[in-house]
Short mmCIF file of C-alpha atoms and ligand atoms in Angstrom, two decimals:
data_model
loop_
_atom_site.label_atom_id
_atom_site.label_comp_id
_atom_site.label_asym_id
_atom_site.label_seq_id
_atom_site.Cartn_x
_atom_site.Cartn_y
_atom_site.Cartn_z
CA MET A 119 0.09 -0.25 -0.11
CA LYS A 120 1.14 3.80 -0.39
CA ASP A 121 1.87 5.34 2.34
CA LYS A 122 1.78 8.68 3.40
CA LYS A 123 4.36 9.84 1.21
CA ALA A 124 2.39 10.11 -1.84
CA TYR A 125 -0.39 12.48 -0.69
CA LYS A 126 -1.16 15.76 -2.19
CA PRO A 127 -3.59 18.63 -0.59
CA CYS A 128 -6.99 17.49 -1.27
CA ASP A 129 -10.21 19.26 -1.38
CA LEU A 130 -13.34 16.88 -0.76
CA VAL A 131 -16.39 17.75 -2.71
CA ILE A 132 -19.24 15.66 -0.51
CA PHE A 133 -22.66 15.70 -3.29
CA GLY A 134 -25.38 15.10 -1.21
CA ALA A 135 -24.24 17.00 1.97
CA LEU A 136 -26.90 17.64 3.95
CA GLY A 137 -28.25 14.32 3.40
CA ASP A 138 -28.52 11.13 5.62
CA LEU A 139 -24.78 9.31 5.16
CA SER A 140 -22.37 12.49 4.59
CA ARG A 141 -24.39 13.51 8.57
CA ARG A 142 -24.36 10.45 10.15
CA LYS A 143 -21.59 8.73 8.51
CA LEU A 144 -19.38 10.94 6.62
CA LEU A 145 -18.45 14.33 8.42
CA ILE A 146 -18.67 12.37 12.01
CA SER A 147 -15.57 10.39 10.28
CA LEU A 148 -13.50 13.09 9.23
CA TYR A 149 -13.91 15.39 12.85
CA ARG A 150 -12.76 11.88 14.45
CA LEU A 151 -9.75 11.94 11.66
CA GLU A 152 -9.72 15.71 12.65
CA LYS A 153 -9.45 15.08 16.66
CA SER A 154 -6.71 11.64 15.65
CA SER A 155 -4.70 14.36 13.80
CA LEU A 156 -4.75 12.46 10.46
CA LEU A 157 -6.26 15.24 8.14
CA GLU A 158 -3.58 16.85 6.50
CA PRO A 159 -3.25 20.55 7.72
CA ASP A 160 -3.96 21.22 3.60
CA THR A 161 -7.20 19.56 3.22
CA ARG A 162 -10.32 21.33 3.01
CA ILE A 163 -13.75 19.90 2.08
CA ILE A 164 -16.73 21.61 -0.01
CA GLY A 165 -20.41 20.22 1.01
CA VAL A 166 -22.82 20.22 -2.21
CA ASP A 167 -26.04 21.05 -2.03
CA ARG A 168 -29.69 21.55 -3.27
CA HIS A 169 -30.72 23.78 -0.13
CA ALA A 170 -29.78 27.13 0.42
CA GLU A 171 -27.49 26.77 2.69
CA THR A 172 -23.84 29.27 3.66
CA ASN A 173 -21.13 28.80 4.34
CA PRO A 174 -22.03 28.98 8.75
CA GLY A 175 -24.87 27.30 7.96
CA PHE A 176 -23.42 24.49 6.68
CA ALA A 177 -20.90 23.85 9.82
CA GLN A 178 -23.97 25.09 11.93
CA ILE A 179 -25.55 21.60 10.11
CA THR A 180 -22.17 20.09 10.82
CA HIS A 181 -22.20 21.06 14.33
CA THR A 182 -25.21 19.62 14.99
CA SER A 183 -24.39 16.26 13.17
CA LEU A 184 -21.77 15.96 15.85
CA GLN A 185 -24.32 16.65 19.07
CA GLU A 186 -26.49 14.39 16.71
CA PHE A 187 -24.11 11.19 16.12
CA LEU A 188 -21.16 11.15 18.08
CA ASN A 189 -21.64 9.81 20.87
CA LYS A 190 -18.71 11.92 22.41
CA GLU A 191 -18.79 15.73 22.87
CA ILE A 192 -17.40 17.79 21.04
CA ASP A 193 -14.08 19.03 21.85
CA ASP A 194 -14.00 23.41 21.15
CA SER A 195 -10.36 23.49 19.53
CA VAL A 196 -10.82 20.09 17.36
CA TRP A 197 -14.13 21.71 16.34
CA LYS A 198 -12.21 24.89 15.70
CA ARG A 199 -9.77 23.31 13.07
CA PHE A 200 -12.53 21.77 11.59
CA SER A 201 -14.81 24.12 11.22
CA ALA A 202 -12.05 25.85 9.22
CA ARG A 203 -11.83 23.02 6.73
CA LEU A 204 -15.27 23.29 5.50
CA SER A 205 -17.60 25.35 3.09
CA TYR A 206 -20.79 24.93 0.71
CA ILE A 207 -22.03 25.20 -1.99
CA LYS A 208 -25.27 25.29 -3.33
CA ILE A 209 -25.86 23.13 -7.06
CA ASP A 210 -29.29 21.84 -7.81
CA LEU A 211 -28.08 17.90 -8.45
CA THR A 212 -29.98 17.76 -11.22
CA GLN A 213 -29.01 20.70 -13.32
CA PRO A 214 -26.05 20.30 -15.30
CA ASP A 215 -25.17 24.08 -15.34
CA GLN A 216 -25.10 24.96 -12.39
CA TYR A 217 -21.70 22.72 -11.74
CA GLU A 218 -19.88 25.55 -13.03
CA GLN A 219 -19.73 27.67 -9.13
CA LEU A 220 -17.18 24.68 -8.13
CA HIS A 221 -15.13 26.51 -10.03
CA LYS A 222 -15.09 29.45 -7.08
CA VAL A 223 -13.44 27.17 -4.99
CA ILE A 224 -11.48 24.43 -6.88
CA ASP A 225 -8.03 24.92 -7.44
CA GLN A 226 -7.40 22.48 -9.98
CA LYS A 227 -3.61 23.21 -10.55
CA SER A 228 -2.40 22.35 -6.58
CA ARG A 229 -5.02 20.35 -5.27
CA VAL A 230 -6.48 17.16 -5.92
CA MET A 231 -10.38 16.97 -5.94
CA VAL A 232 -12.19 13.66 -4.26
CA ASN A 233 -16.26 13.44 -5.36
CA TYR A 234 -18.08 11.49 -2.43
CA PHE A 235 -21.16 10.76 -4.39
CA ALA A 236 -23.00 10.75 -1.25
CA VAL A 237 -26.21 10.87 -2.88
CA SER A 238 -28.72 7.83 -4.52
CA PRO A 239 -27.69 6.40 -7.48
CA VAL A 240 -30.00 8.19 -10.04
CA LEU A 241 -28.18 11.13 -9.97
CA PHE A 242 -25.53 9.91 -10.59
CA LYS A 243 -25.46 10.53 -14.50
CA SER A 244 -26.93 14.12 -13.62
CA ILE A 245 -23.51 14.86 -11.48
CA CYS A 246 -21.29 13.48 -13.57
CA GLN A 247 -22.59 15.33 -16.54
CA GLY A 248 -22.19 18.92 -14.73
CA LEU A 249 -18.72 17.77 -13.30
CA ALA A 250 -17.78 16.90 -17.32
CA LYS A 251 -19.27 20.05 -18.30
CA SER A 252 -17.76 22.41 -15.69
CA GLY A 253 -14.50 21.73 -17.14
CA VAL A 254 -13.34 21.31 -13.56
CA LEU A 255 -12.25 17.59 -12.95
CA THR A 256 -8.49 16.77 -14.09
CA GLU A 257 -6.82 13.46 -15.09
CA GLU A 258 -5.79 13.64 -10.72
CA SER A 259 -9.55 13.56 -9.91
CA ARG A 260 -11.32 10.76 -7.64
CA MET A 261 -14.96 9.85 -7.03
CA VAL A 262 -16.34 7.79 -4.29
CA MET A 263 -19.26 5.96 -4.56
CA GLU A 264 -21.13 3.92 -2.17
CA LYS A 265 -23.01 0.60 -2.43
CA PRO A 266 -26.26 -0.13 -3.35
CA ILE A 267 -24.45 0.15 -6.82
CA GLY A 268 -27.21 -0.97 -8.57
CA HIS A 269 -29.63 -3.57 -7.15
CA ASP A 270 -28.70 -6.72 -9.80
CA LEU A 271 -25.85 -6.71 -12.94
CA ALA A 272 -27.85 -5.24 -15.25
CA SER A 273 -28.08 -1.74 -13.00
CA SER A 274 -25.09 -2.15 -12.04
CA LYS A 275 -23.14 -2.07 -15.25
CA GLU A 276 -25.43 0.48 -16.56
CA ILE A 277 -24.53 2.76 -13.46
CA ASN A 278 -20.47 1.74 -13.78
CA ASP A 279 -20.75 2.49 -17.65
CA GLU A 280 -22.33 5.95 -16.79
CA VAL A 281 -19.68 7.14 -14.40
CA ALA A 282 -16.48 5.52 -16.68
CA ARG A 283 -17.88 8.16 -19.06
CA VAL A 284 -16.40 10.64 -17.38
CA PHE A 285 -13.70 9.12 -14.91
CA ASN A 286 -12.01 6.45 -15.76
CA GLU A 287 -11.26 2.87 -13.67
CA LYS A 288 -8.22 4.13 -11.45
CA GLN A 289 -10.15 7.44 -10.28
CA VAL A 290 -13.23 5.12 -9.09
CA TYR A 291 -12.80 4.31 -5.91
CA ARG A 292 -15.55 2.29 -4.37
CA ILE A 293 -16.49 1.61 -1.19
CA ASP A 294 -17.92 -1.28 1.15
CA HIS A 295 -17.07 -0.04 4.66
CA TYR A 296 -16.87 -3.11 6.19
CA LEU A 297 -12.98 -3.21 3.72
CA GLY A 298 -11.92 -0.51 6.14
CA LYS A 299 -13.06 -2.12 9.84
CA GLU A 300 -9.59 -3.12 11.67
CA THR A 301 -10.41 -6.88 12.00
CA VAL A 302 -11.09 -6.93 7.64
CA LEU A 303 -8.21 -5.67 7.67
CA ASN A 304 -6.11 -8.00 10.45
CA LEU A 305 -7.46 -10.60 7.95
CA LEU A 306 -5.19 -10.83 5.81
CA ALA A 307 -2.24 -10.17 8.32
CA LEU A 308 -3.37 -13.28 10.47
CA ARG A 309 -3.44 -15.43 7.54
CA PHE A 310 -0.50 -13.89 5.41
CA ALA A 311 1.53 -13.06 8.30
CA ASN A 312 1.29 -16.01 10.16
CA SER A 313 2.55 -19.39 9.25
CA ILE A 314 0.58 -21.63 11.34
CA PHE A 315 -1.67 -20.34 9.09
CA THR A 316 -0.49 -20.94 5.87
CA THR A 317 -0.64 -24.93 5.76
CA ASN A 318 -4.08 -25.42 7.02
CA TRP A 319 -5.51 -23.14 5.86
CA ASN A 320 -8.15 -25.61 3.32
CA HIS A 321 -9.59 -28.57 3.52
CA THR A 322 -6.93 -30.89 4.36
CA ALA A 323 -7.25 -29.19 8.00
CA ILE A 324 -10.68 -27.51 7.68
CA ASP A 325 -13.97 -28.79 8.12
CA HIS A 326 -16.46 -25.91 7.60
CA ILE A 327 -16.57 -21.95 8.12
CA GLN A 328 -19.69 -19.78 9.68
CA ILE A 329 -19.54 -15.97 9.10
CA THR A 330 -22.48 -14.54 10.67
CA VAL A 331 -23.45 -10.92 10.72
CA ALA A 332 -25.78 -10.03 12.99
CA GLU A 333 -28.20 -6.55 13.75
CA GLU A 334 -29.80 -5.73 16.53
CA ILE A 335 -30.98 -2.39 14.62
CA GLY A 336 -34.06 -3.57 11.88
CA ILE A 337 -35.82 -0.85 9.27
CA GLU A 338 -34.79 3.37 10.93
CA GLY A 339 -36.16 5.09 9.42
CA ARG A 340 -35.71 3.32 6.16
CA TRP A 341 -38.33 1.22 5.37
CA GLU A 342 -38.17 2.41 1.24
CA TYR A 343 -34.65 1.02 0.26
CA PHE A 344 -34.63 -2.02 1.87
CA ASP A 345 -38.51 -2.99 1.51
CA LYS A 346 -36.61 -2.49 -2.18
CA THR A 347 -33.06 -4.23 -1.32
CA GLY A 348 -34.17 -6.72 1.33
CA GLN A 349 -30.85 -8.47 3.18
CA LEU A 350 -29.39 -10.29 -0.13
CA ARG A 351 -28.54 -7.50 -1.34
CA ASP A 352 -27.88 -4.52 1.46
CA MET A 353 -25.25 -6.96 3.27
CA LEU A 354 -25.23 -10.38 1.72
CA GLN A 355 -23.95 -8.57 -1.85
CA ASN A 356 -21.05 -6.61 -0.68
CA HIS A 357 -19.66 -7.30 3.34
CA LEU A 358 -20.46 -10.90 3.30
CA LEU A 359 -19.06 -11.81 -0.27
CA GLN A 360 -16.61 -9.71 0.27
CA ILE A 361 -14.93 -11.29 3.96
CA LEU A 362 -15.55 -14.34 1.93
CA THR A 363 -13.11 -13.55 -0.20
CA PHE A 364 -10.59 -12.37 2.81
CA ILE A 365 -11.08 -15.44 3.73
CA ALA A 366 -11.07 -18.01 0.93
CA MET A 367 -8.32 -15.91 -1.17
CA GLU A 368 -5.00 -17.53 -2.62
CA PRO A 369 -1.75 -15.38 -0.71
CA PRO A 370 -1.80 -12.04 -3.05
CA VAL A 371 1.44 -11.34 -4.43
CA ASN A 372 2.22 -8.27 -2.22
CA LEU A 373 -0.91 -5.59 -1.21
CA GLU A 374 -1.31 -3.49 -3.57
CA ALA A 375 -4.64 -3.00 -5.27
CA ARG A 376 -4.58 -4.94 -8.86
CA SER A 377 -2.88 -8.47 -6.90
CA ILE A 378 -5.34 -8.35 -4.24
CA HIS A 379 -8.36 -7.43 -6.78
CA MET A 380 -7.31 -9.91 -8.91
CA GLU A 381 -7.29 -13.25 -5.94
CA LYS A 382 -10.94 -11.66 -5.04
CA ILE A 383 -12.33 -12.44 -8.06
CA LYS A 384 -10.79 -15.60 -8.40
CA VAL A 385 -12.42 -16.55 -5.34
CA LEU A 386 -15.79 -14.58 -6.48
CA GLU A 387 -15.75 -16.92 -10.11
CA ALA A 388 -15.81 -19.97 -7.98
CA LEU A 389 -18.40 -19.74 -6.16
CA ARG A 390 -21.10 -22.42 -7.00
CA PRO A 391 -23.85 -21.11 -8.32
CA ILE A 392 -27.40 -21.49 -6.12
CA THR A 393 -30.20 -21.86 -8.59
CA ILE A 394 -33.53 -22.55 -8.50
CA ASN A 395 -32.01 -26.73 -8.85
CA ASN A 396 -30.67 -26.23 -5.51
CA ALA A 397 -32.55 -23.15 -3.33
CA HIS A 398 -33.92 -24.79 -0.86
CA GLU A 399 -31.34 -26.97 0.19
CA LYS A 400 -29.01 -23.85 -0.33
CA THR A 401 -31.32 -21.09 1.33
CA VAL A 402 -33.59 -19.63 3.75
CA ARG A 403 -34.99 -16.08 3.62
CA GLY A 404 -36.19 -14.30 6.86
CA GLN A 405 -38.35 -12.34 8.16
CA TYR A 406 -39.14 -10.69 12.12
CA THR A 407 -42.06 -10.54 13.13
CA ALA A 408 -41.68 -8.24 16.64
CA GLY A 409 -40.27 -9.27 19.55
CA TYR A 410 -38.02 -8.87 22.47
CA LEU A 411 -34.52 -6.99 22.62
CA LYS A 412 -32.87 -6.16 25.94
CA GLY A 413 -36.11 -6.40 27.20
CA LYS A 414 -38.10 -4.07 25.35
CA ALA A 415 -41.02 -4.89 22.87
CA VAL A 416 -39.90 -4.09 19.16
CA PRO A 417 -42.86 -3.99 16.00
CA GLY A 418 -42.19 -6.22 13.37
CA TYR A 419 -40.54 -5.79 10.28
CA LEU A 420 -44.67 -5.57 9.00
CA GLU A 421 -45.17 -3.26 11.51
CA GLU A 422 -42.17 -1.04 10.98
CA GLU A 423 -43.18 2.60 10.21
CA GLY A 424 -44.58 3.35 6.29
CA ALA A 425 -44.74 -0.28 5.59
CA ASN A 426 -46.75 -1.40 2.91
CA LYS A 427 -48.33 -4.68 4.84
CA GLU A 428 -48.29 -7.34 2.26
CA SER A 429 -44.13 -7.35 1.68
CA SER A 430 -41.96 -9.93 1.28
CA THR A 431 -38.75 -9.46 1.54
CA GLU A 432 -36.46 -10.67 3.87
CA SER A 433 -34.10 -9.31 6.68
CA PHE A 434 -32.66 -12.47 6.95
CA VAL A 435 -30.60 -14.55 4.79
CA ALA A 436 -28.48 -17.49 4.89
CA LEU A 437 -26.79 -20.03 2.81
CA ARG A 438 -24.37 -22.30 2.69
CA VAL A 439 -21.18 -21.73 0.11
CA ASP A 440 -19.70 -24.05 -1.83
CA ILE A 441 -16.37 -22.55 -3.16
CA ASP A 442 -15.18 -24.31 -6.13
CA ASN A 443 -11.71 -24.64 -6.40
CA TRP A 444 -8.92 -26.99 -5.06
CA ARG A 445 -8.51 -24.84 -1.58
CA TRP A 446 -11.75 -25.57 -0.43
CA ALA A 447 -13.57 -28.51 -2.15
CA ASP A 448 -15.90 -29.59 0.40
CA VAL A 449 -15.19 -27.26 2.92
CA PRO A 450 -19.16 -26.03 2.85
CA PHE A 451 -18.76 -22.25 4.23
CA TYR A 452 -22.73 -20.90 5.86
CA LEU A 453 -22.99 -17.28 5.67
CA ARG A 454 -26.01 -15.92 7.69
CA THR A 455 -27.18 -12.10 8.24
CA GLY A 456 -30.17 -10.24 9.69
CA LYS A 457 -31.51 -7.05 10.91
CA ARG A 458 -32.91 -7.28 14.22
CA MET A 459 -31.44 -10.45 15.60
CA HIS A 460 -30.79 -11.06 19.67
CA ASN A 461 -27.47 -8.92 19.57
CA LYS A 462 -24.90 -7.29 17.18
CA ARG A 463 -22.11 -9.59 16.22
CA THR A 464 -20.34 -9.92 13.88
CA GLU A 465 -17.95 -13.11 13.62
CA ILE A 466 -15.97 -15.76 12.16
CA VAL A 467 -15.67 -18.91 12.88
CA VAL A 468 -13.38 -21.40 11.14
CA TYR A 469 -13.37 -25.46 12.83
CA PHE A 470 -11.15 -26.98 11.86
CA LYS A 471 -10.95 -30.87 11.40
CA GLN A 472 -11.81 -33.08 14.74
CA LEU A 473 -8.84 -35.99 14.58
CA PRO A 474 -8.74 -39.24 13.26
CA HIS A 475 -8.27 -41.13 16.65
CA ASN A 476 -9.10 -39.79 20.61
CA ILE A 477 -7.26 -41.48 23.47
CA PHE A 478 -8.90 -39.11 25.47
CA LYS A 479 -12.43 -40.39 25.97
CA ASP A 480 -11.96 -39.89 29.77
CA SER A 481 -12.79 -36.26 29.10
CA TYR A 482 -14.60 -36.41 26.10
CA ARG A 483 -16.29 -38.90 24.01
CA ASP A 484 -15.73 -36.79 20.71
CA LEU A 485 -12.51 -34.67 20.85
CA PRO A 486 -14.46 -31.11 20.13
CA PRO A 487 -12.87 -29.54 17.14
CA ASN A 488 -9.67 -26.88 17.68
CA ARG A 489 -12.05 -23.55 16.54
CA LEU A 490 -10.83 -20.09 15.40
CA ILE A 491 -12.82 -17.30 16.36
CA ILE A 492 -12.61 -13.84 14.28
CA HIS A 493 -14.62 -10.96 16.03
CA LEU A 494 -14.98 -8.48 14.10
CA GLN A 495 -17.24 -6.65 15.78
CA PRO A 496 -17.67 -5.61 19.23
CA ASN A 497 -14.82 -6.46 21.19
CA GLU A 498 -12.97 -6.74 18.12
CA GLY A 499 -10.21 -9.55 18.54
CA VAL A 500 -8.91 -12.96 17.56
CA GLU A 501 -9.39 -16.27 19.62
CA ILE A 502 -8.19 -20.10 19.30
CA GLU A 503 -9.89 -22.42 21.36
CA MET A 504 -8.07 -26.00 22.00
CA LEU A 505 -7.66 -28.34 24.80
CA ASN A 506 -5.30 -28.75 27.16
CA LYS A 507 -4.22 -30.90 30.57
CA ILE A 508 -6.26 -29.64 33.75
CA PRO A 509 -3.95 -29.48 35.72
CA GLY A 510 -3.17 -31.54 39.33
CA ILE A 511 -1.15 -35.03 40.47
CA ASP A 512 -3.70 -36.79 41.85
CA GLU A 513 -5.80 -36.74 37.87
CA HIS A 514 -6.10 -39.48 35.74
CA LEU A 515 -4.59 -37.14 32.25
CA LYS A 516 -8.05 -34.98 31.93
CA ILE A 517 -8.35 -32.47 28.62
CA GLN A 518 -10.90 -29.38 28.88
CA LYS A 519 -11.42 -26.62 26.59
CA THR A 520 -9.59 -23.63 26.43
CA LYS A 521 -9.55 -20.45 24.72
CA LEU A 522 -6.39 -18.55 23.52
CA ASP A 523 -7.79 -15.24 23.44
CA LEU A 524 -6.12 -12.27 22.40
CA SER A 525 -8.52 -8.61 22.35
CA PHE A 526 -7.96 -6.12 20.47
CA SER A 527 -8.29 -3.76 23.58
CA GLU A 528 -5.94 -5.00 25.57
CA ALA A 529 -3.57 -5.96 23.04
CA PHE A 530 -3.01 -2.83 21.82
CA LYS A 531 -4.47 -0.24 24.19
CA LYS A 532 -3.09 2.80 23.03
CA ASN A 533 -4.87 2.02 19.42
CA SER A 534 -8.10 4.27 18.69
CA ILE A 535 -10.09 1.15 16.62
CA PHE A 536 -12.16 3.68 14.22
CA GLY A 537 -15.14 2.19 11.99
CA GLY A 538 -15.03 1.96 8.37
CA TYR A 539 -15.27 4.80 7.10
CA GLU A 540 -12.23 6.98 8.22
CA LYS A 541 -10.03 4.86 7.14
CA LEU A 542 -11.22 4.08 3.98
CA ILE A 543 -11.61 8.40 3.89
CA LEU A 544 -8.43 9.04 4.58
CA GLU A 545 -6.93 5.73 1.75
CA ALA A 546 -9.17 8.17 -0.66
CA LEU A 547 -7.57 11.17 -0.08
CA ARG A 548 -4.23 9.52 0.10
CA GLY A 549 -5.45 7.77 -3.64
CA ASN A 550 -4.67 4.10 -2.28
CA PRO A 551 -7.18 2.17 -3.86
CA THR A 552 -6.23 -1.02 -2.47
CA LEU A 553 -9.38 -1.19 -0.03
CA PHE A 554 -11.36 -0.38 -2.76
CA LEU A 555 -13.66 -2.16 -4.60
CA SER A 556 -12.79 -3.11 -8.32
CA ARG A 557 -16.19 -3.03 -11.29
CA GLU A 558 -15.12 -6.76 -12.33
CA GLU A 559 -16.07 -7.44 -8.25
CA VAL A 560 -18.62 -5.37 -8.19
CA GLU A 561 -20.10 -7.62 -11.37
CA GLN A 562 -19.34 -10.98 -10.75
CA ALA A 563 -20.88 -10.37 -7.26
CA TRP A 564 -23.75 -9.51 -8.86
CA THR A 565 -23.61 -12.43 -10.96
CA TRP A 566 -23.58 -14.95 -8.05
CA ILE A 567 -26.68 -13.00 -6.09
CA ASP A 568 -28.86 -12.47 -9.82
CA SER A 569 -29.41 -16.25 -9.25
CA ILE A 570 -30.27 -16.68 -6.69
CA GLN A 571 -32.59 -13.83 -6.19
CA ALA A 572 -33.97 -15.70 -9.69
CA ALA A 573 -34.38 -19.18 -8.43
CA TRP A 574 -36.22 -17.14 -4.63
CA ALA A 575 -38.60 -15.72 -7.52
CA HIS A 576 -39.33 -18.58 -9.27
CA ILE A 577 -40.02 -20.31 -6.31
CA ASN A 578 -41.72 -17.89 -4.97
CA GLU A 579 -41.82 -18.68 -1.29
CA ALA A 580 -43.16 -16.43 1.97
CA PRO A 581 -39.98 -15.84 3.42
CA LYS A 582 -39.45 -17.41 7.60
CA PRO A 583 -40.86 -15.50 10.09
CA TYR A 584 -38.41 -15.33 13.05
CA ALA A 585 -39.29 -13.82 15.82
CA ALA A 586 -37.32 -9.90 16.91
CA GLY A 587 -34.86 -10.63 18.95
CA SER A 588 -33.70 -14.51 18.05
CA TRP A 589 -31.67 -15.63 15.96
CA GLY A 590 -33.54 -16.35 12.91
CA PRO A 591 -35.77 -18.69 11.60
CA VAL A 592 -36.17 -22.24 12.85
CA ALA A 593 -35.13 -23.15 8.59
CA SER A 594 -31.46 -21.14 9.44
CA ILE A 595 -30.83 -24.17 11.98
CA ALA A 596 -32.09 -26.91 9.73
CA LEU A 597 -29.62 -25.72 7.26
CA LEU A 598 -27.21 -27.09 9.06
CA ALA A 599 -27.99 -29.28 10.91
CA ARG A 600 -28.75 -31.64 7.55
CA ASP A 601 -25.46 -31.48 7.36
CA GLY A 602 -24.52 -32.64 10.44
CA ARG A 603 -23.97 -28.90 12.09
CA THR A 604 -24.76 -26.24 14.24
CA TRP A 605 -24.15 -22.39 14.94
CA GLU A 606 -22.29 -21.04 16.87
CA GLU A 607 -24.29 -19.20 19.31
C1 BG6 B 749 -25.19 -0.91 5.39
C2 BG6 B 749 -26.63 -1.43 5.03
O1 BG6 B 749 -23.98 -1.09 4.28
O2 BG6 B 749 -24.58 -1.74 6.59
C3 BG6 B 749 -27.24 -1.54 6.62
O3 BG6 B 749 -27.36 -1.08 4.89
C4 BG6 B 749 -26.33 -1.78 8.03
O4 BG6 B 749 -28.70 -1.81 6.66
C5 BG6 B 749 -25.08 -1.11 7.84
O5 BG6 B 749 -27.75 -1.78 8.78
C6 BG6 B 749 -24.74 -2.38 9.14
O6 BG6 B 749 -23.19 -1.15 9.10
P1 BG6 B 749 -22.61 -1.64 10.29
O7 BG6 B 749 -21.23 -1.32 10.19
O8 BG6 B 749 -22.70 -1.56 11.77
O9 BG6 B 749 -22.05 -3.56 10.62
#
């Protein structure tokens, strides 16, 4: 990865600066970067939106957003530095003629323009046209875009084609905020810096792998977006498949973007298609009903504000995924993700194979397998479950399960753990594309997801109900039980 030296002063232009994504995530992350002195002194933040705000007005909205979403006191001296970077331009994003105004603030000669499209993809076309027409872009300019990049392969291609008319692939930074999470990045270190995980990271030693991304939250006022999207497209097409590629890929030649993208694409290409012929055994769709979370009653999906009572959109998905390559032959990956689940938990559990013969029958009739548990959030860390002799001289040799526990907050006390956005914004400002998605990756992921979506449309079954606060529908337990396995709870 490129280091800090490659940095050149940047103008970060946020299109949709007054919108939800900008207020909840981007401005908060930028403030946190400021607080940690990670923003270069000459970086400027230019908000663009259609409302008639002034520079002080935008600063005020930013301040209010921090009060609302930072979960910490605003530090006055940090705010003073941060607010000095902020400015605002009113542009109706649908009107290409209005982008001319960017010339008032953008200095093309000595600064790099980083355009963050924090808006719905329906506006991408007019933003691209406006930017092109205004002549404000240079070869060094970059554009950052967020998921959803389409809702299937065809629409994703349309968006990418539109963007490609103005930005070449090297200028495009496609964000999946999970790739900025400390623990997702740590998968590279865990796998490729530790010899104990190199020789046995394959079908000879591993029985199966589980990836869980459980959320406590429900729809949070996003019913309209979510109901058209569903958990498969909202979470699995991107975040879970990205985690899967990091776990399953071959060692990249180096940490450059191209090497990593190439290995990830190979994994996506090797995913065995889920079609109408096998969707019944390999997939579970669920939808939450009313229930309790941490003792508090919460409504079901169909009772959420603005809900269409007939909706059959899934808020939970579980899949058995097979990867058809040498390394992962006969090693299933079980993926599950859902809203309103028992608690927020993102983790990967690697189950190693059972040993062929048990000489410790006094302690265990069946020796439990070693497990590697990677906690991505919360309580970031890594645990290895091992069997150990119970100390004592008067006992026959007895063994017991124990854990080697590496908690990041304990081991790295001085280092703060940031969310994904801080890291990715920093990388985009530094011009390092390694942690962003290539067009090919996104399209390959859609190809695989489209087949599942088509199978579901064909089968046309209502999602299985699960009570809010549970671990998902019973069918999800059955998905593993069929293979003689159980979910990590
Ligand atoms: C977003 C999804 O990409 O990720 C949301 O659109 C989801 O529906 C969120 O809640 C989860 O992110 P995190 O970082 O809280 O796990």
